Coordinates of C-alpha atoms in Angstrom, one line a residue:
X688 CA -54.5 132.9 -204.5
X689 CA -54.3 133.5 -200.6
X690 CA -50.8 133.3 -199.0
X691 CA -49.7 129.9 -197.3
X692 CA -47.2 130.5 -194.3
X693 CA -44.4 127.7 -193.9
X694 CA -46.0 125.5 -190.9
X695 CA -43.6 124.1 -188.0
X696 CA -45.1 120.5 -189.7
X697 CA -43.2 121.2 -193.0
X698 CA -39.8 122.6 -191.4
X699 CA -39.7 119.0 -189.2
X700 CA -40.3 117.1 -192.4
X701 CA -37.4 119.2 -194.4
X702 CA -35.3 118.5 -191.3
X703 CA -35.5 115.0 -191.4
X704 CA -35.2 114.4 -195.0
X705 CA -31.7 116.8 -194.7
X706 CA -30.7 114.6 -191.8
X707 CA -31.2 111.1 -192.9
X708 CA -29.6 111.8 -196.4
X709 CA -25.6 111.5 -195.9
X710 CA -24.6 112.8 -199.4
X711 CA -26.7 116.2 -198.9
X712 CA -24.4 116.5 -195.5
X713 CA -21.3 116.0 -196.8
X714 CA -22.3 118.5 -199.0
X715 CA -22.9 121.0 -196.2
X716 CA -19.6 120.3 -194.9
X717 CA -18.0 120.4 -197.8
X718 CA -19.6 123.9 -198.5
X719 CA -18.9 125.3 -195.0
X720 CA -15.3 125.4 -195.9
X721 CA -15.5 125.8 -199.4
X722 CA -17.0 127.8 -202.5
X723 CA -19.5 126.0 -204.1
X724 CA -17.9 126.6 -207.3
X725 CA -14.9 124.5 -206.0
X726 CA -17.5 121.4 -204.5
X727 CA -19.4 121.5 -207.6
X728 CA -16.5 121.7 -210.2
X729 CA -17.1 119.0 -212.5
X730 CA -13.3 117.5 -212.8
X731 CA -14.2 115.3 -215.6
X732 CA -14.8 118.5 -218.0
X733 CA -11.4 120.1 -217.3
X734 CA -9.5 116.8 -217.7
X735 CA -11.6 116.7 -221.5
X736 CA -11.3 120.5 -222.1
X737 CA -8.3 120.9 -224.2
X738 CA -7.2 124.9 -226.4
X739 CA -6.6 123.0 -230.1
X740 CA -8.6 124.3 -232.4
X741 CA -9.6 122.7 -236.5
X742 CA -9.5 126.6 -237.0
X743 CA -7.7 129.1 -235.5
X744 CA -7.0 132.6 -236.2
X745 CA -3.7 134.1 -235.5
X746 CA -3.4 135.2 -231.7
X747 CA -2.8 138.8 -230.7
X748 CA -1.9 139.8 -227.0
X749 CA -4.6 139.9 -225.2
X750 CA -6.4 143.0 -223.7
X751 CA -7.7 144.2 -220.5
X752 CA -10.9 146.3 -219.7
X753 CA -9.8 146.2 -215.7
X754 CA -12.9 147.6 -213.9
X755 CA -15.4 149.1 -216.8
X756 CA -17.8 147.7 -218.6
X757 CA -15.9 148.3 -221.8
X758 CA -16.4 144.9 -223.5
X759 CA -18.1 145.9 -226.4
X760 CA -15.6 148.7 -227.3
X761 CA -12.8 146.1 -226.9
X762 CA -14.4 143.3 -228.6
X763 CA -15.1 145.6 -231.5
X764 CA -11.3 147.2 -231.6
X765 CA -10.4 143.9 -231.3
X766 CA -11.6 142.9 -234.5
X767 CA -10.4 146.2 -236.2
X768 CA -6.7 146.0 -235.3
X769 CA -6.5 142.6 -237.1
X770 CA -7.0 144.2 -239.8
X771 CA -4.4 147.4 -238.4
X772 CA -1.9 145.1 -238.4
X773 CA -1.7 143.6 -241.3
X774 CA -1.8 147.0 -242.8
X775 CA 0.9 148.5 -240.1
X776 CA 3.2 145.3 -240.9
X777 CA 3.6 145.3 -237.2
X778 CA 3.8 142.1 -234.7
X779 CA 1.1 143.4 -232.1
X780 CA -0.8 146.6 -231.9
X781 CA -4.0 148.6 -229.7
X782 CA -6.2 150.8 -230.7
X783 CA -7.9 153.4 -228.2
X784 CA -10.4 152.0 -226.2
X785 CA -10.3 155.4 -224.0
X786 CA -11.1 157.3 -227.1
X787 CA -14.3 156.0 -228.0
X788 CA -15.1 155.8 -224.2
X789 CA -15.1 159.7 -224.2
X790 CA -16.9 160.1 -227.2
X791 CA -19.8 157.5 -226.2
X792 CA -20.3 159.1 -222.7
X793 CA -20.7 162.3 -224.6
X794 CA -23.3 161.2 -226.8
X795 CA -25.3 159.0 -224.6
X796 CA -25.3 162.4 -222.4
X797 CA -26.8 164.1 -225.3
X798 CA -29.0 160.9 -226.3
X799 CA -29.9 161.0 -223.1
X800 CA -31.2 164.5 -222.5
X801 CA -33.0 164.2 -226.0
X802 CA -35.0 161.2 -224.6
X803 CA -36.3 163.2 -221.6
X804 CA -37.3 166.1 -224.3
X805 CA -38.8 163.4 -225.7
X806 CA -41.0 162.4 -222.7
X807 CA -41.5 165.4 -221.2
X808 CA -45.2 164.6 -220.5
X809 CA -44.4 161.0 -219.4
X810 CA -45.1 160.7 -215.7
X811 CA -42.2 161.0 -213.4
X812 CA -43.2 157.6 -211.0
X813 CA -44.4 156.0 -214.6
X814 CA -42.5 152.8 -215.4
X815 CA -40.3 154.5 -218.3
X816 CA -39.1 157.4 -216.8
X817 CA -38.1 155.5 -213.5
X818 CA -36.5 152.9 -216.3
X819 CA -34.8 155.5 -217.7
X820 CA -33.3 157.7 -214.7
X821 CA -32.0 154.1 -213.5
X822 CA -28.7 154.1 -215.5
X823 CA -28.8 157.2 -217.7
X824 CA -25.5 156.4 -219.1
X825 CA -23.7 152.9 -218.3
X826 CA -20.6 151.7 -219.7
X827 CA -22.0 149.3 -221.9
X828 CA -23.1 148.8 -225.4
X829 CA -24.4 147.1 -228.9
X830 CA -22.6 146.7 -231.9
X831 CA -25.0 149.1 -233.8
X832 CA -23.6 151.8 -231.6
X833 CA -20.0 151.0 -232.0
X834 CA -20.5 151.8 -235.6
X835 CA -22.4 155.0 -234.4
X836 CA -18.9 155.9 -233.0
X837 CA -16.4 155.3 -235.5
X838 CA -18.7 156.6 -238.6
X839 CA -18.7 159.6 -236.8
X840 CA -15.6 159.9 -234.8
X841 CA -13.2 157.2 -236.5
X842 CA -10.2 155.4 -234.3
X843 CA -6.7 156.7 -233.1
X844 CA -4.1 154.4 -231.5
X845 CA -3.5 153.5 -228.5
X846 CA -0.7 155.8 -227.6
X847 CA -2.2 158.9 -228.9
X848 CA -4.8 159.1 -226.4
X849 CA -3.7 156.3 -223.5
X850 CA -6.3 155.0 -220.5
X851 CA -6.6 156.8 -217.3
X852 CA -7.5 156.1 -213.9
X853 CA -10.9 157.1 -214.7
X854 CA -10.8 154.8 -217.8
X855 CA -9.7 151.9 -216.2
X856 CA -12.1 152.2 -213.2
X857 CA -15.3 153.9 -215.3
X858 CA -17.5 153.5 -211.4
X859 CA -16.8 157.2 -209.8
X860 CA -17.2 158.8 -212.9
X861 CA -20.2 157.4 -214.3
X862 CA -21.8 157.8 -210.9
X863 CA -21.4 161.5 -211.1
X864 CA -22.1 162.1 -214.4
X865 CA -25.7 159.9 -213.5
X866 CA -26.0 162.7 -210.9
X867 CA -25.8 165.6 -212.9
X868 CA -28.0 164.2 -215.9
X869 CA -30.7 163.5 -213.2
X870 CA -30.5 166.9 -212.1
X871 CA -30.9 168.3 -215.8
X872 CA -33.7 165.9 -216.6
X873 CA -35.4 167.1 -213.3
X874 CA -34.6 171.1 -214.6
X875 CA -36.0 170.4 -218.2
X876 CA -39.2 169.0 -216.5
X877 CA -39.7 171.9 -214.8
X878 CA -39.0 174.0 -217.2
X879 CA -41.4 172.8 -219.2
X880 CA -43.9 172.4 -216.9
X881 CA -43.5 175.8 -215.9
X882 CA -44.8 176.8 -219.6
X883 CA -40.8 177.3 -221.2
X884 CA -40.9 177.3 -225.1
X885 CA -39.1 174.3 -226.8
X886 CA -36.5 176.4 -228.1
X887 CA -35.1 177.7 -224.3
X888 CA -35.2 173.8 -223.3
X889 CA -33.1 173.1 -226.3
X890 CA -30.6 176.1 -225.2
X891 CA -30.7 174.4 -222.2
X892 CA -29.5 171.5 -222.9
X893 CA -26.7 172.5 -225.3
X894 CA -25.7 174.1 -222.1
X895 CA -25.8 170.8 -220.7
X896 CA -23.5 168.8 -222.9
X897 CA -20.6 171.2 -222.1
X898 CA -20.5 170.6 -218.9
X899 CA -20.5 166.9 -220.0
X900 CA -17.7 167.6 -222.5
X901 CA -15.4 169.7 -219.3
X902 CA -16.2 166.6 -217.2
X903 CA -15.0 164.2 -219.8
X904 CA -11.5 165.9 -220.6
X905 CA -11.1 166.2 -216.8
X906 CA -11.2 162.0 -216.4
X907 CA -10.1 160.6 -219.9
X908 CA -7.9 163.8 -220.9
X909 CA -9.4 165.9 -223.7
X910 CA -9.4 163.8 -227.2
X911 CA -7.1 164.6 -230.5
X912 CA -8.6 166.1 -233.0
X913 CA -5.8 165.1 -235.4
X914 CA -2.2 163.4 -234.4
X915 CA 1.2 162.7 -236.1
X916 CA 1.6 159.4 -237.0
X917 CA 4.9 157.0 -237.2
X918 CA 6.2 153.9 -236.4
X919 CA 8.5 151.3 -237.2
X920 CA 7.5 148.0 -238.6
X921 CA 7.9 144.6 -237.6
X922 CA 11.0 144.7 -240.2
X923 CA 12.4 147.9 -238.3
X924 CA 11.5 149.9 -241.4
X925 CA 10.8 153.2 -240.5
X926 CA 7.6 154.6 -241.3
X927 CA 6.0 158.1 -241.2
X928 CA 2.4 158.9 -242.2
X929 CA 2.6 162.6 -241.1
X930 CA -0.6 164.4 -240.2
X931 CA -4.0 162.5 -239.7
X932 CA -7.5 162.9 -238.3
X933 CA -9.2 159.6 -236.5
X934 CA -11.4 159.6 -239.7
X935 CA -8.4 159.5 -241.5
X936 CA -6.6 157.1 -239.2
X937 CA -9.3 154.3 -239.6
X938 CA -9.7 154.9 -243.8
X939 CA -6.3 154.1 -244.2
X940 CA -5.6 151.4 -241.5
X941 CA -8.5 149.5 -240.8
X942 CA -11.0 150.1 -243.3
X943 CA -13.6 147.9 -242.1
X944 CA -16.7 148.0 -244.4
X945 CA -19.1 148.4 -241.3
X946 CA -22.6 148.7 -243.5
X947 CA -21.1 144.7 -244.7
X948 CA -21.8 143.2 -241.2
X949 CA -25.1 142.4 -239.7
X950 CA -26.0 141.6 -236.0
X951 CA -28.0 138.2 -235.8
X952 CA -29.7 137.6 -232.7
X953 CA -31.4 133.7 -230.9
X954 CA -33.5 134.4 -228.6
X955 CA -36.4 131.6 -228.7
X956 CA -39.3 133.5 -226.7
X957 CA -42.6 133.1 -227.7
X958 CA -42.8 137.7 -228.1
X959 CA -39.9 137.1 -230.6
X960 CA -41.1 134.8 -233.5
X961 CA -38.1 134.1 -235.8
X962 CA -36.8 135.9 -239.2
X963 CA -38.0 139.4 -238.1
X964 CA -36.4 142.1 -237.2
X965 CA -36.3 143.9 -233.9
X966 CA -35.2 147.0 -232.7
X967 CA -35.5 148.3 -228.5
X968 CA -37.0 151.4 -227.6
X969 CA -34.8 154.4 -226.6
X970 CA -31.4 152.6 -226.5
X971 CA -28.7 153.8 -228.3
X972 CA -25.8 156.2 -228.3
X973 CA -25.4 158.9 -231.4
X974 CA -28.2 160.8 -232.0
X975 CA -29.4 160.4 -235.4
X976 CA -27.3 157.6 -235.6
X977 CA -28.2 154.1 -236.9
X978 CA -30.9 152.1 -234.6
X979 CA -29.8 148.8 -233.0
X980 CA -31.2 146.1 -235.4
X981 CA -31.6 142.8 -234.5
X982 CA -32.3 139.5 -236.9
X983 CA -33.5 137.0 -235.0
X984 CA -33.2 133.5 -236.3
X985 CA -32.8 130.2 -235.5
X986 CA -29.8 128.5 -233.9
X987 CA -28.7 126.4 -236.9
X988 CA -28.4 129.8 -239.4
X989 CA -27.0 131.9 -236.1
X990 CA -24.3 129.0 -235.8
X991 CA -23.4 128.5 -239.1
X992 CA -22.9 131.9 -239.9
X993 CA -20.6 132.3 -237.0
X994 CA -18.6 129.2 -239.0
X995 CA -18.3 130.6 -241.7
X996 CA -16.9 134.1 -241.0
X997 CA -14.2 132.0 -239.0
X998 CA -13.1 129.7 -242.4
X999 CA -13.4 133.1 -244.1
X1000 CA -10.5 133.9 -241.9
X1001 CA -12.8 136.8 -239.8
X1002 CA -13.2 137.0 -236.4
X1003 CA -16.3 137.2 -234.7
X1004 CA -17.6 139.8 -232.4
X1005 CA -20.3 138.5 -230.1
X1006 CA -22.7 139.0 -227.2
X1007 CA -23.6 136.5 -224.4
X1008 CA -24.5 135.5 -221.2
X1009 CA -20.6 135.1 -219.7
X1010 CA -21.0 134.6 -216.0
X1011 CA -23.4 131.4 -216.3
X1012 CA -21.1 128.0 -215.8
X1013 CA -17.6 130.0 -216.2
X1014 CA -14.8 128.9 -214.4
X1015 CA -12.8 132.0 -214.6
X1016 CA -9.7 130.9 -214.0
X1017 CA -9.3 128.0 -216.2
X1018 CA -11.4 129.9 -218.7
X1019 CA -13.9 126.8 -219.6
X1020 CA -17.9 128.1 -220.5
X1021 CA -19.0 124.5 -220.4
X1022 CA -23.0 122.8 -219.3
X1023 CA -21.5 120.1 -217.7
X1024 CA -18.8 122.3 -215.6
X1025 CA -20.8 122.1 -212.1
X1026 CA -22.4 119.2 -211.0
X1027 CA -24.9 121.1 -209.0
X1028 CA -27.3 118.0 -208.5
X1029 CA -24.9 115.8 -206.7
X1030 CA -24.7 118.9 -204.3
X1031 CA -28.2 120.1 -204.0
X1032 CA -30.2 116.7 -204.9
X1033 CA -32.1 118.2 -207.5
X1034 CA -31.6 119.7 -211.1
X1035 CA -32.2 123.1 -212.7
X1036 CA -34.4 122.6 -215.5
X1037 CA -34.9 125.8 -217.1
X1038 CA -34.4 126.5 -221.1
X1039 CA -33.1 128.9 -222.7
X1040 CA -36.7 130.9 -223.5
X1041 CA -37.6 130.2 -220.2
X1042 CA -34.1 131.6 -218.4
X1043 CA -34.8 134.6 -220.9
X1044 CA -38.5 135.6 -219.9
X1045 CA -37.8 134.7 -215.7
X1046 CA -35.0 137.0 -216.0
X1047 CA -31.9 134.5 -215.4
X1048 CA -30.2 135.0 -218.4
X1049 CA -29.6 138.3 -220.9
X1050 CA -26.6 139.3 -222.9
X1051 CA -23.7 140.7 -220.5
X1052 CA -20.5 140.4 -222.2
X1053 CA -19.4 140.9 -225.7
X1054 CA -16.1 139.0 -226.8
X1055 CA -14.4 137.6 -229.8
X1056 CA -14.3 134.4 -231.5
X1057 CA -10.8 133.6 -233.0
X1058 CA -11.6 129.6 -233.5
X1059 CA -13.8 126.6 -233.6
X1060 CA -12.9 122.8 -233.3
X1061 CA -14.9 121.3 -236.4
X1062 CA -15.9 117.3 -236.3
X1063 CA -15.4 115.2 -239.0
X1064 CA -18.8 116.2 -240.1
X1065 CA -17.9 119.9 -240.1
X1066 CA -19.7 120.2 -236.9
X1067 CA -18.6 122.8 -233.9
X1068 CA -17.4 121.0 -230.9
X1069 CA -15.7 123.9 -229.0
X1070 CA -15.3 127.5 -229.7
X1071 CA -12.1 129.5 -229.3
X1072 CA -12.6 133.0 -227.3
X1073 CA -10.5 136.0 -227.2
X1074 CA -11.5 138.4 -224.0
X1075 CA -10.7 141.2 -222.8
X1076 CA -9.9 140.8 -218.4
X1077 CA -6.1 140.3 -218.7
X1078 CA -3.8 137.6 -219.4
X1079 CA -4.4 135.7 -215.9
X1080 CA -6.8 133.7 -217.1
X1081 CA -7.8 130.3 -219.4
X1082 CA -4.9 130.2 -222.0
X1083 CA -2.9 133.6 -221.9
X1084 CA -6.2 135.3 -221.8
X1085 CA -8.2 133.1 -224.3
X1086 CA -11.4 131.1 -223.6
X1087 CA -12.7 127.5 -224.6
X1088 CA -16.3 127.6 -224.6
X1089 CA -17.9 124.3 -225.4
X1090 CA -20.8 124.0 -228.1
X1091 CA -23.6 123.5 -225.5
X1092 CA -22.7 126.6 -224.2
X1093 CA -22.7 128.1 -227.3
X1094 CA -26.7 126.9 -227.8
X1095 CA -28.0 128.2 -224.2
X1096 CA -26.3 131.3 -223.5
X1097 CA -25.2 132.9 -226.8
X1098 CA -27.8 135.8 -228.2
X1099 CA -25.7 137.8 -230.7
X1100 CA -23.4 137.3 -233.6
X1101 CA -21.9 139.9 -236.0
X1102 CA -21.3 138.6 -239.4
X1103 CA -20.8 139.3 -242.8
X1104 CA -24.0 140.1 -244.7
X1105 CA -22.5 137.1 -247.7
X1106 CA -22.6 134.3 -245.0
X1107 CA -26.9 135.2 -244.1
X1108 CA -28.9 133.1 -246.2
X1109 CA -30.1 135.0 -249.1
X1110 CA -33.7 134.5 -248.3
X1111 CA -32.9 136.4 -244.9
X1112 CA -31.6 139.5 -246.5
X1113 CA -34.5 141.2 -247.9
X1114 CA -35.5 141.2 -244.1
X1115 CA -32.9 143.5 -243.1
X1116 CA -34.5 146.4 -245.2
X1117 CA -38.1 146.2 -242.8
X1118 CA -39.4 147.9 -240.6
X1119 CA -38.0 146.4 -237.0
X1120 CA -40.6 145.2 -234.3
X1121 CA -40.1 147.8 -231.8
X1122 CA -39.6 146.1 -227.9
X1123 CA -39.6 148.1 -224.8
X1124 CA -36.5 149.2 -223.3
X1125 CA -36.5 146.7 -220.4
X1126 CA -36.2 144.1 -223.2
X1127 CA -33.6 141.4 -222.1
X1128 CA -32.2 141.8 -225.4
X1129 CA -30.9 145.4 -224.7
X1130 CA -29.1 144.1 -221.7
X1131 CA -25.9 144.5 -223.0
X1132 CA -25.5 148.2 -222.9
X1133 CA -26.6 148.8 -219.6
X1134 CA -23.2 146.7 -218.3
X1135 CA -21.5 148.5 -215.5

């Protein structure tokens, strides 16, 4: 189809119909002085938006990720140190977020590299190695590659290996560890193209990850290997555990049974038919590790099972869509929050598939769930959100996030295997679909 300029007929006639409607220029006026955030704030749903909960976990102080893309580590810790302290007998407790930082930029170095071994014959202005050299290593994540971390490299407390600058504000060094694994990929390429035998590119690289490994213990500080272990509980009994690795750390006080939970996924595009599994093409952290896996199903099993792990008395670690209708300092995720139309004088009409395959909506933010308001017919009407960006916002830290929300921009639950419905399970033993890497549904880990 050939190209249609705007004509000078068409600007007069969008002129006129801006000028001779008074409620689009009050809203220009309105705008000129304002955010449209603030002109289009719906007051009605924060007068309605209440924090009581039917069911509500108990509250632990809430973290803070500051400027990383952490949220996945956090979310998942978050869950873990429930369990920590019940098992500490302490009032409040952290795990190291900056631990399995280090050890996930380490690997996704070494994943990394391996991928370019990988693709060595790819071509270097092909769509998957430009893909690739985009964000070799971004701060984000899944929750299959969590698990990759702590199978391997189990959890310490907070205070045995604290944040750092660097930690806290991920940007500088991320950006220069991209630099130097673009350089390798670019010296392995040549290598082999210059007829080098696979074992002196493998030599290579092991080369590689040290520098990694120096660059690492120079921004996070270097991480324990084992650690002494006391405290005093919340009854000022003094308690000493003596010597223990991280593998040790998490066997005794957390104990999570990761291989129990499952990640279910809704994502209603046409290339992602329900009950089938997916996995995404070169994402992940750990090499040899566990693949991300992905269940997709329909909203009314990826809500219920979300439910139910909350009545079991489990939170809920989850991935969605967080900056779409967020009032961040109120903390409401609500449909009806803007009222765009009475700006603008139209409507966005978009679903969820729809927002999906035109590229307005992915997974950017895990969080936990801590609660749900139930109806009288054991129906969700609001959802109770533990974050991780401080206690400045919503309720000491804690979002509401009403249950349209919940159906348009949620994709990914973690739940125990015992609330899927039986006839799912056997499903979670195939073969995964394979997607591309530039699947939406991989979005997640590639958050800055």
């Amino acid at each position: 189809m050939a190209q249609q300029r705007i004509t000078p007929e068409q600007i007069a006639s969008y002129q006129e119909a801006f000028e001779r409607d008074p409620q689009r220029r009050l809203a220009g006026n309105a705008v000129a002085k304002s955010p449209i955030s603030a002109v289009a704030l719906n007051r009605r749903v924060i007068a309605g938006t209440d924090h009581t909960f039917s069911i509500m976990l108990k509250s632990n102080p809430i973290t803070n990720q500051n400027r990383s893309g952490r949220c996945w580590l956090f979310a998942g810790l978050n869950l873990f140190r429930v369990e920590a302290i019940k098992r500490l007998n302490v009032e409040s407790f952290e795990l190291s977020q900056n631990y399995l930082l280090f050890w996930d930029k380490l690997e996704k170095a070494n994943y990394f590299l391996e991928t370019v071994l990988s693709t060595l014959d790819e071509p270097s202005d092909g769509r998957l190695l430009m893909f690739l050299l985009q964000a070799p290593l971004q701060d984000g994540g899944q929750w299959d590659m969590f698990v990759n971390l702590v199978k391997k490299y189990g959890v310490v407390p907070k205070s045995v290996m604290p944040e750092t600058e660097s930690s806290a504000s991920t940007g500088a060094m991320t950006g220069l560890m991209h630099a130097l694994l673009r350089e390798n990929a670019a010296e392995l390429r040549h290598m082999h193209a210059g007829g080098a035998p696979a074992a002196a590119l493998r030599d290579r690289k092991q080369a590689m990850i040290g520098n990694f490994y120096q660059m690492l213990c120079v921004h996070l500080g270097e991480p324990p290997r084992s650690f002494e272990w006391q405290w005093r509980d919340k009854d000022q009994a003094f308690q000493r555990a003596g010597t223990l690795t991280p593998q040790e750390f998490f066997e005794r006080y957390v104990g999570f049974d990761l291989d129990s939970l499952v990640c279910l996924i809704h994502c209603p595009t046409a290339d992602k038919p329900f009950d089938r599994l997916y996995t995404i093409q070169h994402l992940g952290n750990v090499a040899e590790g566990q693949i991300v896996r992905y269940l997709n199903v329909d909203m009314a099993v990826f809500k219920q099972a979300a439910v139910e792990m909350l009545k079991d008395g489990q939170p809920v670690w989850f991935g969605c869509d967080v900056g779409k209708m967020l009032e961040r300092d109120l903390g409401i995720l609500d449909m009806e929050l803007f009222d765009y139309a009475s700006v603008y004088g139209f409507s966005y009409r978009a679903d969820k598939a729809e927002r999906v395959e035109y590229g307005h909506s992915m997974m950017t933010h895990a969080m936990v769930f801590t609660g749900v308001d139930l109806d009288a017919d054991d129906r969700p009407r609001k959802w109770r959100v533990e974050n991780s960006w401080g206690d400045k916002i919503g309720d000491k830290g804690f979002l509401v996030m009403s249950d349209r929300w919940f159906d348009e921009y949620m994709y990914e639950v973690v739940v125990d295997k015992r609330f899927v419905p039986a006839a799912l399970l056997p499903l979670l033993e195939a073969d995964p679909t394979v997607l591309p890497p530039w699947d939406p549904m991989g979005a997640l880990a590639a958050a800055e």
